[in-house]
PDB file of C-alpha atoms in Angstrom:
ATOM      1  CA  MET A   1      90.951  76.589  98.732  1.00 32.00           C
ATOM      2  CA  GLN A   2      94.696  76.578  99.212  1.00 40.00           C
ATOM      3  CA  SER A   3      95.702  77.425 102.773  1.00 44.00           C
ATOM      4  CA  LYS A   4      97.651  80.620 103.469  1.00 47.00           C
ATOM      5  CA  LYS A   5     100.516  78.511 104.819  1.00 46.00           C
ATOM      6  CA  ARG A   6     100.743  76.576 101.528  1.00 42.00           C
ATOM      7  CA  ARG A   7     100.326  79.737  99.462  1.00 48.00           C
ATOM      8  CA  HIS A   8     103.196  81.566 101.105  1.00 51.00           C
ATOM      9  CA  GLY A   9     105.451  78.522 101.126  1.00 51.00           C
ATOM     10  CA  GLN A  10     104.899  77.495  97.539  1.00 45.00           C
ATOM     11  CA  GLY A  11     107.571  77.939  94.914  1.00 47.00           C
ATOM     12  CA  ARG A  12     110.078  75.568  96.464  1.00 51.00           C
ATOM     13  CA  ARG A  13     111.770  72.803  94.523  1.00 50.00           C
ATOM     14  CA  ALA A  14     113.378  69.623  95.737  1.00 42.00           C
ATOM     15  CA  GLY A  15     116.767  71.253  95.345  1.00 47.00           C
ATOM     16  CA  ASP A  16     115.682  74.074  97.648  1.00 58.00           C
ATOM     17  CA  ARG A  17     115.727  71.930 100.783  1.00 74.00           C
ATOM     18  CA  PHE A  18     119.034  73.566 101.669  1.00 84.00           C
ATOM     19  CA  GLU A  19     118.894  77.132 100.401  1.00 95.00           C
ATOM     20  CA  TRP A  20     122.571  77.968 100.501  1.00 96.00           C
ATOM     21  CA  GLN A  21     121.969  81.273  98.702  1.00 97.00           C
ATOM     22  CA  THR A  22     119.784  82.546 101.548  1.00 98.00           C
ATOM     23  CA  TRP A  23     122.096  81.134 104.200  1.00 98.00           C
ATOM     24  CA  LEU A  24     124.881  83.181 102.623  1.00 98.00           C
ATOM     25  CA  ILE A  25     122.684  86.264 102.966  1.00 98.00           C
ATOM     26  CA  VAL A  26     122.141  85.471 106.661  1.00 98.00           C
ATOM     27  CA  LEU A  27     125.890  85.206 107.249  1.00 98.00           C
ATOM     28  CA  ALA A  28     126.645  88.305 105.188  1.00 98.00           C
ATOM     29  CA  VAL A  29     124.031  90.511 106.881  1.00 98.00           C
ATOM     30  CA  TYR A  30     125.007  89.693 110.448  1.00 98.00           C
ATOM     31  CA  GLY A  31     128.713  89.506 109.626  1.00 98.00           C
ATOM     32  CA  CYS A  32     128.696  92.943 107.978  1.00 98.00           C
ATOM     33  CA  TRP A  33     126.644  94.437 110.818  1.00 98.00           C
ATOM     34  CA  ALA A  34     128.990  93.041 113.498  1.00 98.00           C
ATOM     35  CA  LEU A  35     132.121  94.179 111.671  1.00 98.00           C
ATOM     36  CA  LEU A  36     130.791  97.660 110.930  1.00 98.00           C
ATOM     37  CA  THR A  37     129.750  98.308 114.515  1.00 98.00           C
ATOM     38  CA  TRP A  38     132.848  96.729 116.077  1.00 98.00           C
ATOM     39  CA  PHE A  39     135.313  98.581 113.835  1.00 98.00           C
ATOM     40  CA  HIS A  40     133.265 101.786 113.497  1.00 97.00           C
ATOM     41  CA  ALA A  41     136.025 103.969 114.953  1.00 97.00           C
ATOM     42  CA  ALA A  42     138.391 102.945 112.154  1.00 97.00           C
ATOM     43  CA  ILE A  43     135.843 103.598 109.395  1.00 97.00           C
ATOM     44  CA  PRO A  44     135.210 107.126 108.040  1.00 97.00           C
ATOM     45  CA  LEU A  45     131.664 108.329 108.729  1.00 97.00           C
ATOM     46  CA  TRP A  46     131.068 108.877 105.016  1.00 97.00           C
ATOM     47  CA  VAL A  47     131.585 105.118 104.588  1.00 98.00           C
ATOM     48  CA  LEU A  48     130.173 103.857 107.896  1.00 98.00           C
ATOM     49  CA  LEU A  49     126.776 105.534 107.717  1.00 98.00           C
ATOM     50  CA  PRO A  50     125.692 104.672 104.149  1.00 98.00           C
ATOM     51  CA  VAL A  51     127.066 101.128 104.387  1.00 98.00           C
ATOM     52  CA  GLY A  52     125.402 100.720 107.785  1.00 98.00           C
ATOM     53  CA  ALA A  53     122.097 101.906 106.309  1.00 98.00           C
ATOM     54  CA  LEU A  54     122.472  99.408 103.455  1.00 98.00           C
ATOM     55  CA  VAL A  55     123.048  96.579 105.947  1.00 98.00           C
ATOM     56  CA  VAL A  56     119.990  97.523 108.036  1.00 98.00           C
ATOM     57  CA  ALA A  57     117.845  97.674 104.886  1.00 98.00           C
ATOM     58  CA  TRP A  58     119.341  94.346 103.765  1.00 98.00           C
ATOM     59  CA  HIS A  59     118.351  92.840 107.106  1.00 98.00           C
ATOM     60  CA  GLY A  60     114.791  94.028 106.430  1.00 98.00           C
ATOM     61  CA  SER A  61     114.894  92.185 103.098  1.00 98.00           C
ATOM     62  CA  LEU A  62     116.099  89.073 104.923  1.00 98.00           C
ATOM     63  CA  GLN A  63     113.204  89.382 107.374  1.00 98.00           C
ATOM     64  CA  HIS A  64     110.830  89.548 104.417  1.00 98.00           C
ATOM     65  CA  GLU A  65     112.362  86.387 102.954  1.00 98.00           C
ATOM     66  CA  THR A  66     111.959  84.458 106.221  1.00 98.00           C
ATOM     67  CA  ILE A  67     108.319  85.497 106.476  1.00 98.00           C
ATOM     68  CA  HIS A  68     107.725  83.696 103.178  1.00 98.00           C
ATOM     69  CA  GLY A  69     109.256  80.424 104.339  1.00 97.00           C
ATOM     70  CA  HIS A  70     112.991  80.681 103.710  1.00 97.00           C
ATOM     71  CA  PRO A  71     115.675  79.463 104.113  1.00 98.00           C
ATOM     72  CA  THR A  72     114.213  76.404 105.923  1.00 96.00           C
ATOM     73  CA  ARG A  73     110.885  74.607 106.203  1.00 94.00           C
ATOM     74  CA  ARG A  74     110.792  75.349 109.938  1.00 96.00           C
ATOM     75  CA  ARG A  75     108.968  78.567 110.762  1.00 96.00           C
ATOM     76  CA  TRP A  76     110.536  78.873 114.232  1.00 97.00           C
ATOM     77  CA  LEU A  77     114.044  78.681 112.783  1.00 97.00           C
ATOM     78  CA  ASN A  78     113.322  81.170 110.015  1.00 98.00           C
ATOM     79  CA  SER A  79     111.860  83.562 112.578  1.00 97.00           C
ATOM     80  CA  ALA A  80     114.833  83.118 114.911  1.00 97.00           C
ATOM     81  CA  LEU A  81     117.244  83.928 112.082  1.00 97.00           C
ATOM     82  CA  ALA A  82     115.560  87.264 111.330  1.00 97.00           C
ATOM     83  CA  TRP A  83     114.119  88.242 114.727  1.00 97.00           C
ATOM     84  CA  PRO A  84     116.956  90.476 116.070  1.00 98.00           C
ATOM     85  CA  PRO A  85     115.729  94.082 115.586  1.00 98.00           C
ATOM     86  CA  LEU A  86     118.765  95.617 113.921  1.00 98.00           C
ATOM     87  CA  GLY A  87     116.542  98.437 112.633  1.00 97.00           C
ATOM     88  CA  LEU A  88     115.110  98.916 116.159  1.00 97.00           C
ATOM     89  CA  TRP A  89     111.638 100.169 115.312  1.00 96.00           C
ATOM     90  CA  MET A  90     109.337  97.245 114.440  1.00 97.00           C
ATOM     91  CA  PRO A  91     108.804  93.891 116.178  1.00 98.00           C
ATOM     92  CA  TYR A  92     109.366  91.005 113.779  1.00 98.00           C
ATOM     93  CA  GLU A  93     106.151  89.265 114.850  1.00 97.00           C
ATOM     94  CA  LEU A  94     104.041  92.291 113.924  1.00 97.00           C
ATOM     95  CA  TYR A  95     105.847  92.664 110.626  1.00 98.00           C
ATOM     96  CA  ARG A  96     105.117  89.026 109.837  1.00 97.00           C
ATOM     97  CA  THR A  97     101.411  89.316 110.659  1.00 96.00           C
ATOM     98  CA  SER A  98     100.850  92.575 108.793  1.00 96.00           C
ATOM     99  CA  HIS A  99     102.866  91.555 105.758  1.00 97.00           C
ATOM    100  CA  LEU A 100     101.013  88.270 105.283  1.00 97.00           C
ATOM    101  CA  ALA A 101      97.728  90.193 105.526  1.00 96.00           C
ATOM    102  CA  HIS A 102      99.044  92.539 102.819  1.00 96.00           C
ATOM    103  CA  HIS A 103      99.381  89.550 100.487  1.00 96.00           C
ATOM    104  CA  ASP A 104      95.646  89.327  99.959  1.00 94.00           C
ATOM    105  CA  ASN A 105      95.773  90.855  96.471  1.00 91.00           C
ATOM    106  CA  ALA A 106      92.090  91.766  96.598  1.00 92.00           C
ATOM    107  CA  ILE A 107      92.731  94.410  99.275  1.00 94.00           C
ATOM    108  CA  LEU A 108      96.005  95.867  97.950  1.00 95.00           C
ATOM    109  CA  THR A 109      96.247  99.652  98.557  1.00 95.00           C
ATOM    110  CA  ASP A 110      92.986  99.708 100.560  1.00 94.00           C
ATOM    111  CA  PRO A 111      93.664 102.189 103.398  1.00 94.00           C
ATOM    112  CA  ILE A 112      91.527 100.178 105.834  1.00 93.00           C
ATOM    113  CA  GLU A 113      92.304  96.582 104.937  1.00 94.00           C
ATOM    114  CA  ASP A 114      95.869  96.691 103.581  1.00 95.00           C
ATOM    115  CA  PRO A 115      98.352  97.183 106.471  1.00 94.00           C
ATOM    116  CA  GLU A 116     101.025  98.400 104.052  1.00 95.00           C
ATOM    117  CA  SER A 117      98.904 100.963 102.205  1.00 95.00           C
ATOM    118  CA  PHE A 118     100.206 104.531 102.042  1.00 95.00           C
ATOM    119  CA  TYR A 119      96.751 105.863 101.159  1.00 96.00           C
ATOM    120  CA  LEU A 120      94.250 107.549 103.481  1.00 95.00           C
ATOM    121  CA  THR A 121      90.466 107.343 103.572  1.00 95.00           C
ATOM    122  CA  THR A 122      88.475 110.459 102.737  1.00 94.00           C
ATOM    123  CA  ALA A 123      87.375 110.639 106.388  1.00 94.00           C
ATOM    124  CA  ALA A 124      90.959 110.500 107.660  1.00 94.00           C
ATOM    125  CA  TRP A 125      91.983 113.170 105.142  1.00 95.00           C
ATOM    126  CA  ALA A 126      89.139 115.446 106.263  1.00 95.00           C
ATOM    127  CA  ARG A 127      90.430 115.312 109.844  1.00 95.00           C
ATOM    128  CA  LEU A 128      93.897 116.555 108.897  1.00 95.00           C
ATOM    129  CA  GLY A 129      94.977 120.161 109.211  1.00 96.00           C
ATOM    130  CA  PRO A 130      96.928 122.017 106.507  1.00 96.00           C
ATOM    131  CA  VAL A 131     100.377 121.120 107.907  1.00 97.00           C
ATOM    132  CA  ARG A 132      99.695 117.387 108.048  1.00 96.00           C
ATOM    133  CA  ARG A 133      98.102 117.488 104.610  1.00 97.00           C
ATOM    134  CA  ALA A 134     101.233 119.149 103.267  1.00 97.00           C
ATOM    135  CA  LEU A 135     103.359 116.408 104.863  1.00 97.00           C
ATOM    136  CA  TYR A 136     101.265 113.658 103.294  1.00 97.00           C
ATOM    137  CA  HIS A 137     101.405 115.392  99.903  1.00 97.00           C
ATOM    138  CA  ALA A 138     105.205 115.625 100.239  1.00 97.00           C
ATOM    139  CA  ASN A 139     105.293 111.940 101.193  1.00 97.00           C
ATOM    140  CA  GLN A 140     103.866 111.117  97.753  1.00 97.00           C
ATOM    141  CA  THR A 141     107.085 112.389  96.151  1.00 98.00           C
ATOM    142  CA  LEU A 142     110.205 110.248  96.249  1.00 98.00           C
ATOM    143  CA  LEU A 143     112.224 112.943  98.011  1.00 98.00           C
ATOM    144  CA  GLY A 144     109.537 113.302 100.656  1.00 98.00           C
ATOM    145  CA  ARG A 145     109.254 109.545 101.097  1.00 98.00           C
ATOM    146  CA  LEU A 146     113.000 109.260 101.708  1.00 98.00           C
ATOM    147  CA  VAL A 147     113.306 112.284 104.017  1.00 98.00           C
ATOM    148  CA  ILE A 148     110.080 112.392 106.051  1.00 98.00           C
ATOM    149  CA  GLY A 149     108.609 109.011 105.113  1.00 98.00           C
ATOM    150  CA  PRO A 150     110.370 107.049 107.890  1.00 98.00           C
ATOM    151  CA  ALA A 151     109.143 109.513 110.541  1.00 98.00           C
ATOM    152  CA  LEU A 152     105.559 109.321 109.250  1.00 97.00           C
ATOM    153  CA  VAL A 153     105.616 105.520 109.049  1.00 97.00           C
ATOM    154  CA  VAL A 154     107.036 105.082 112.546  1.00 97.00           C
ATOM    155  CA  ALA A 155     104.753 107.722 114.098  1.00 97.00           C
ATOM    156  CA  HIS A 156     101.636 106.202 112.540  1.00 95.00           C
ATOM    157  CA  PHE A 157     102.676 102.670 113.510  1.00 97.00           C
ATOM    158  CA  TYR A 158     103.483 103.606 117.110  1.00 97.00           C
ATOM    159  CA  ALA A 159     100.226 105.535 117.523  1.00 96.00           C
ATOM    160  CA  ASP A 160      98.212 102.520 116.381  1.00 95.00           C
ATOM    161  CA  GLU A 161     100.233 100.126 118.531  1.00 97.00           C
ATOM    162  CA  ALA A 162      99.972 102.327 121.638  1.00 97.00           C
ATOM    163  CA  ARG A 163      96.200 102.281 121.288  1.00 96.00           C
ATOM    164  CA  LEU A 164      96.162  98.480 120.953  1.00 96.00           C
ATOM    165  CA  VAL A 165      98.461  98.022 123.960  1.00 95.00           C
ATOM    166  CA  VAL A 166      96.318 100.341 126.102  1.00 95.00           C
ATOM    167  CA  LEU A 167      93.170  98.502 125.036  1.00 95.00           C
ATOM    168  CA  GLY A 168      94.785  95.198 125.988  1.00 92.00           C
ATOM    169  CA  ALA A 169      94.824  93.602 122.534  1.00 93.00           C
ATOM    170  CA  PRO A 170      95.727  89.905 122.947  1.00 93.00           C
ATOM    171  CA  GLY A 171      99.460  89.232 122.823  1.00 94.00           C
ATOM    172  CA  ARG A 172     100.431  92.837 122.098  1.00 95.00           C
ATOM    173  CA  ARG A 173     102.150  93.560 125.403  1.00 96.00           C
ATOM    174  CA  SER A 174     104.203  90.360 125.328  1.00 97.00           C
ATOM    175  CA  ILE A 175     105.281  91.088 121.739  1.00 97.00           C
ATOM    176  CA  TRP A 176     106.468  94.559 122.698  1.00 98.00           C
ATOM    177  CA  LEU A 177     108.178  93.258 125.834  1.00 97.00           C
ATOM    178  CA  ARG A 178     110.150  90.740 123.773  1.00 97.00           C
ATOM    179  CA  HIS A 179     110.939  93.468 121.265  1.00 98.00           C
ATOM    180  CA  ALA A 180     112.200  95.737 124.051  1.00 98.00           C
ATOM    181  CA  PHE A 181     114.616  93.011 125.157  1.00 98.00           C
ATOM    182  CA  GLY A 182     115.794  92.625 121.566  1.00 98.00           C
ATOM    183  CA  VAL A 183     116.329  96.365 121.142  1.00 98.00           C
ATOM    184  CA  ALA A 184     118.212  96.461 124.449  1.00 98.00           C
ATOM    185  CA  ALA A 185     120.489  93.640 123.290  1.00 98.00           C
ATOM    186  CA  VAL A 186     121.216  95.397 119.974  1.00 98.00           C
ATOM    187  CA  LEU A 187     121.979  98.682 121.741  1.00 98.00           C
ATOM    188  CA  VAL A 188     124.194  96.981 124.330  1.00 98.00           C
ATOM    189  CA  TRP A 189     126.299  95.594 121.476  1.00 98.00           C
ATOM    190  CA  VAL A 190     126.266  98.876 119.554  1.00 98.00           C
ATOM    191  CA  THR A 191     127.024 101.202 122.487  1.00 97.00           C
ATOM    192  CA  ALA A 192     128.469  99.324 125.463  1.00 97.00           C
ATOM    193  CA  VAL A 193     130.480  96.756 123.509  1.00 97.00           C
ATOM    194  CA  SER A 194     131.334  98.564 120.265  1.00 97.00           C
ATOM    195  CA  GLY A 195     131.277 102.139 121.546  1.00 97.00           C
ATOM    196  CA  LEU A 196     129.123 103.567 118.742  1.00 98.00           C
ATOM    197  CA  PRO A 197     126.829 106.326 120.103  1.00 97.00           C
ATOM    198  CA  ALA A 198     123.192 105.226 120.191  1.00 97.00           C
ATOM    199  CA  TRP A 199     121.992 108.501 118.649  1.00 98.00           C
ATOM    200  CA  LEU A 200     124.362 108.084 115.701  1.00 98.00           C
ATOM    201  CA  TYR A 201     123.205 104.504 115.135  1.00 98.00           C
ATOM    202  CA  LEU A 202     119.561 105.608 115.245  1.00 98.00           C
ATOM    203  CA  VAL A 203     119.829 108.778 113.158  1.00 98.00           C
ATOM    204  CA  GLY A 204     122.734 107.891 110.886  1.00 98.00           C
ATOM    205  CA  ILE A 205     122.079 104.196 110.210  1.00 98.00           C
ATOM    206  CA  CYS A 206     118.554 103.072 111.186  1.00 98.00           C
ATOM    207  CA  TYR A 207     116.676 106.078 109.784  1.00 98.00           C
ATOM    208  CA  PRO A 208     118.353 106.012 106.348  1.00 98.00           C
ATOM    209  CA  GLY A 209     118.079 102.216 106.405  1.00 98.00           C
ATOM    210  CA  LEU A 210     114.305 102.598 106.602  1.00 98.00           C
ATOM    211  CA  SER A 211     114.513 105.252 103.853  1.00 98.00           C
ATOM    212  CA  LEU A 212     116.106 102.635 101.583  1.00 98.00           C
ATOM    213  CA  THR A 213     113.278 100.226 102.314  1.00 98.00           C
ATOM    214  CA  LEU A 214     110.786 102.963 101.459  1.00 98.00           C
ATOM    215  CA  LEU A 215     112.652 103.556  98.204  1.00 98.00           C
ATOM    216  CA  ARG A 216     111.866  99.974  97.258  1.00 97.00           C
ATOM    217  CA  SER A 217     108.199 100.229  98.202  1.00 97.00           C
ATOM    218  CA  PHE A 218     107.617 103.713  96.734  1.00 98.00           C
ATOM    219  CA  VAL A 219     106.146 102.592  93.389  1.00 97.00           C
ATOM    220  CA  GLU A 220     105.318  98.988  94.337  1.00 96.00           C
ATOM    221  CA  HIS A 221     101.563  99.529  94.478  1.00 96.00           C
ATOM    222  CA  ARG A 222      99.130 101.993  92.982  1.00 94.00           C
ATOM    223  CA  GLN A 223      95.371 102.168  93.415  1.00 91.00           C
ATOM    224  CA  ALA A 224      93.347 100.685  90.550  1.00 89.00           C
ATOM    225  CA  ALA A 225      90.012  98.951  90.111  1.00 88.00           C
ATOM    226  CA  ASP A 226      91.664  95.782  88.810  1.00 88.00           C
ATOM    227  CA  PRO A 227      93.812  94.055  91.497  1.00 88.00           C
ATOM    228  CA  GLU A 228      96.202  92.869  88.749  1.00 87.00           C
ATOM    229  CA  ALA A 229      96.938  96.481  87.855  1.00 90.00           C
ATOM    230  CA  ARG A 230      97.995  97.508  91.378  1.00 95.00           C
ATOM    231  CA  THR A 231     101.525  96.112  91.402  1.00 96.00           C
ATOM    232  CA  ALA A 232     104.656  97.448  89.678  1.00 97.00           C
ATOM    233  CA  VAL A 233     108.009  96.054  88.565  1.00 98.00           C
ATOM    234  CA  VAL A 234     111.342  97.864  88.912  1.00 98.00           C
ATOM    235  CA  HIS A 235     114.282  96.292  87.093  1.00 97.00           C
ATOM    236  CA  ALA A 236     117.106  97.148  89.475  1.00 93.00           C
ATOM    237  CA  GLY A 237     120.804  96.616  88.893  1.00 92.00           C
ATOM    238  CA  PRO A 238     122.899  94.090  90.814  1.00 95.00           C
ATOM    239  CA  LEU A 239     123.270  96.307  93.915  1.00 96.00           C
ATOM    240  CA  PHE A 240     119.604  97.065  94.458  1.00 97.00           C
ATOM    241  CA  GLY A 241     118.543  93.611  93.288  1.00 97.00           C
ATOM    242  CA  LEU A 242     120.707  92.044  95.987  1.00 98.00           C
ATOM    243  CA  LEU A 243     119.795  94.670  98.578  1.00 98.00           C
ATOM    244  CA  PHE A 244     116.076  94.081  98.066  1.00 98.00           C
ATOM    245  CA  LEU A 245     116.483  90.339  97.357  1.00 98.00           C
ATOM    246  CA  ASN A 246     114.634  90.866  94.061  1.00 98.00           C
ATOM    247  CA  ASN A 247     111.478  92.016  95.825  1.00 98.00           C
ATOM    248  CA  ASN A 248     111.524  94.878  93.310  1.00 98.00           C
ATOM    249  CA  LEU A 249     110.123  92.277  90.855  1.00 98.00           C
ATOM    250  CA  HIS A 250     106.925  92.749  92.759  1.00 97.00           C
ATOM    251  CA  VAL A 251     104.376  91.311  90.337  1.00 97.00           C
ATOM    252  CA  ALA A 252     106.178  87.969  90.413  1.00 97.00           C
ATOM    253  CA  HIS A 253     106.445  88.111  94.198  1.00 98.00           C
ATOM    254  CA  HIS A 254     102.709  88.708  94.623  1.00 97.00           C
ATOM    255  CA  ALA A 255     101.856  86.067  92.049  1.00 96.00           C
ATOM    256  CA  ARG A 256     103.746  83.397  94.016  1.00 97.00           C
ATOM    257  CA  PRO A 257     104.957  84.756  97.388  1.00 97.00           C
ATOM    258  CA  GLY A 258     106.765  81.563  98.370  1.00 96.00           C
ATOM    259  CA  THR A 259     109.240  81.775  95.498  1.00 97.00           C
ATOM    260  CA  ALA A 260     112.797  82.143  96.797  1.00 98.00           C
ATOM    261  CA  TRP A 261     114.462  85.465  96.018  1.00 98.00           C
ATOM    262  CA  TYR A 262     117.077  83.927  93.716  1.00 98.00           C
ATOM    263  CA  ARG A 263     114.338  82.328  91.564  1.00 98.00           C
ATOM    264  CA  LEU A 264     112.268  85.491  91.137  1.00 98.00           C
ATOM    265  CA  PRO A 265     114.033  86.842  87.999  1.00 97.00           C
ATOM    266  CA  ALA A 266     113.331  83.614  86.084  1.00 98.00           C
ATOM    267  CA  TYR A 267     109.763  83.469  87.379  1.00 98.00           C
ATOM    268  CA  ASN A 268     109.249  87.140  86.472  1.00 97.00           C
ATOM    269  CA  ARG A 269     110.126  86.278  82.847  1.00 97.00           C
ATOM    270  CA  GLN A 270     108.113  83.040  82.905  1.00 97.00           C
ATOM    271  CA  ILE A 271     104.802  84.715  83.792  1.00 97.00           C
ATOM    272  CA  GLY A 272     105.321  87.832  81.659  1.00 96.00           C
ATOM    273  CA  ALA A 273     105.239  90.068  84.726  1.00 96.00           C
ATOM    274  CA  ASP A 274     106.724  93.032  82.858  1.00 97.00           C
ATOM    275  CA  SER A 275     103.700  93.190  80.571  1.00 96.00           C
ATOM    276  CA  VAL A 276     101.333  92.998  83.546  1.00 94.00           C
ATOM    277  CA  ALA A 277     103.177  95.838  85.286  1.00 96.00           C
ATOM    278  CA  ALA A 278     103.363  97.976  82.152  1.00 96.00           C
ATOM    279  CA  ARG A 279      99.582  97.751  81.767  1.00 94.00           C
ATOM    280  CA  GLY A 280      99.041  98.613  85.420  1.00 93.00           C
ATOM    281  CA  ALA A 281     101.061 100.220  88.219  1.00 95.00           C
ATOM    282  CA  GLY A 282     104.162 100.657  86.086  1.00 96.00           C
ATOM    283  CA  LEU A 283     107.310  99.104  84.648  1.00 98.00           C
ATOM    284  CA  TYR A 284     110.511 100.967  85.510  1.00 98.00           C
ATOM    285  CA  VAL A 285     114.060 100.463  84.273  1.00 96.00           C
ATOM    286  CA  GLY A 286     115.826 101.039  87.576  1.00 96.00           C
ATOM    287  CA  TYR A 287     115.391 103.383  90.527  1.00 97.00           C
ATOM    288  CA  ARG A 288     117.063 106.164  88.589  1.00 97.00           C
ATOM    289  CA  ALA A 289     114.024 106.133  86.290  1.00 97.00           C
ATOM    290  CA  VAL A 290     111.761 106.254  89.352  1.00 98.00           C
ATOM    291  CA  ALA A 291     113.714 109.243  90.679  1.00 98.00           C
ATOM    292  CA  ARG A 292     113.612 111.076  87.342  1.00 97.00           C
ATOM    293  CA  ARG A 293     109.845 110.770  87.274  1.00 97.00           C
ATOM    294  CA  PHE A 294     108.874 111.202  90.907  1.00 98.00           C
ATOM    295  CA  LEU A 295     111.686 112.883  92.845  1.00 98.00           C
ATOM    296  CA  LEU A 296     109.643 116.084  93.189  1.00 97.00           C
ATOM    297  CA  ARG A 297     106.450 114.970  91.460  1.00 97.00           C
ATOM    298  CA  PRO A 298     103.770 113.055  93.413  1.00 96.00           C
ATOM    299  CA  HIS A 299     103.174 109.401  92.624  1.00 95.00           C
ATOM    300  CA  GLY A 300      99.487 110.027  93.296  1.00 93.00           C
ATOM    301  CA  HIS A 301      97.085 111.707  95.699  1.00 94.00           C
ATOM    302  CA  PRO A 302      97.224 110.579  99.355  1.00 96.00           C
ATOM    303  CA  VAL A 303      93.493 109.837  99.377  1.00 96.00           C
ATOM    304  CA  HIS A 304      92.364 106.437  98.110  1.00 93.00           C
ATOM    305  CA  LEU A 305      89.531 107.499  95.821  1.00 82.00           C
ATOM    306  CA  ALA A 306      88.072 104.001  95.505  1.00 70.00           C
ATOM    307  CA  GLU A 307      88.084 103.130  99.204  1.00 49.00           C
ATOM    308  CA  HIS A 308      85.017 101.184 100.228  1.00 44.00           C
ATOM    309  CA  ALA A 309      84.364 102.916 103.546  1.00 40.00           C
ATOM    310  CA  GLY A 310      84.949 106.222 105.301  1.00 36.00           C
TER     311      GLY A 310
END
């Protein structure tokens, strides 16, 4: 059987030994972030905040690309390029581990096995009171996912991580200690050096930056008996395609995770991913189409009806 390392690094070509396209993304992300924070006082808030959120979400897309073996063949260098926690909330090492586990297509959407599932088990649902149930129902709409989704994601993640740290899970404390140093370094630049208030960076840039990431993932996966039918495709325009580094072509990404972002559109056409998505989780012509359908309408029920346990 092909090793996970090979599986997530496949898709390269000889000409990809120097991935200048991804190196340009690295320079653009950190360059834009540094300029926006340094010159924040000269930029109107109505420009600073949305552009800042776009840059933080773009950095998340870059982190995703490095997890899958880009822009170099050296894992330590890829990790170093994406490690700084511009979005503050999640340690890169934990993102890497959980995301690679998510790429087992057999467990996609499973609320127990898939770390990126938004579904709950029937047992977990039964333990919720009416207020929390209402929040999870709202989170199944696009508006809810954008507004309260980041808070739910972060709260759930921190609760799980606090339990693991208290129980002494191997390596957890050192990961969070390194992350704390990274967050401190980001905030020193943002506040002490650039003079941007920490609360404004957190609430006005990081939170909506995570909302943008959740926009991308909103329709990516849907529960279904057939694993091939669990992944969607959204044909985004140039802005969202670049922002998400074509991860919106999600069938192609799951079919060959090691494919570089700039090769995904061609690979999407090559494997007929649109037809696969149309027969399964959905084929959407842009995020406007997603919003028209699901802004106030739920994408599904929060409970995973086919979950194998609980």
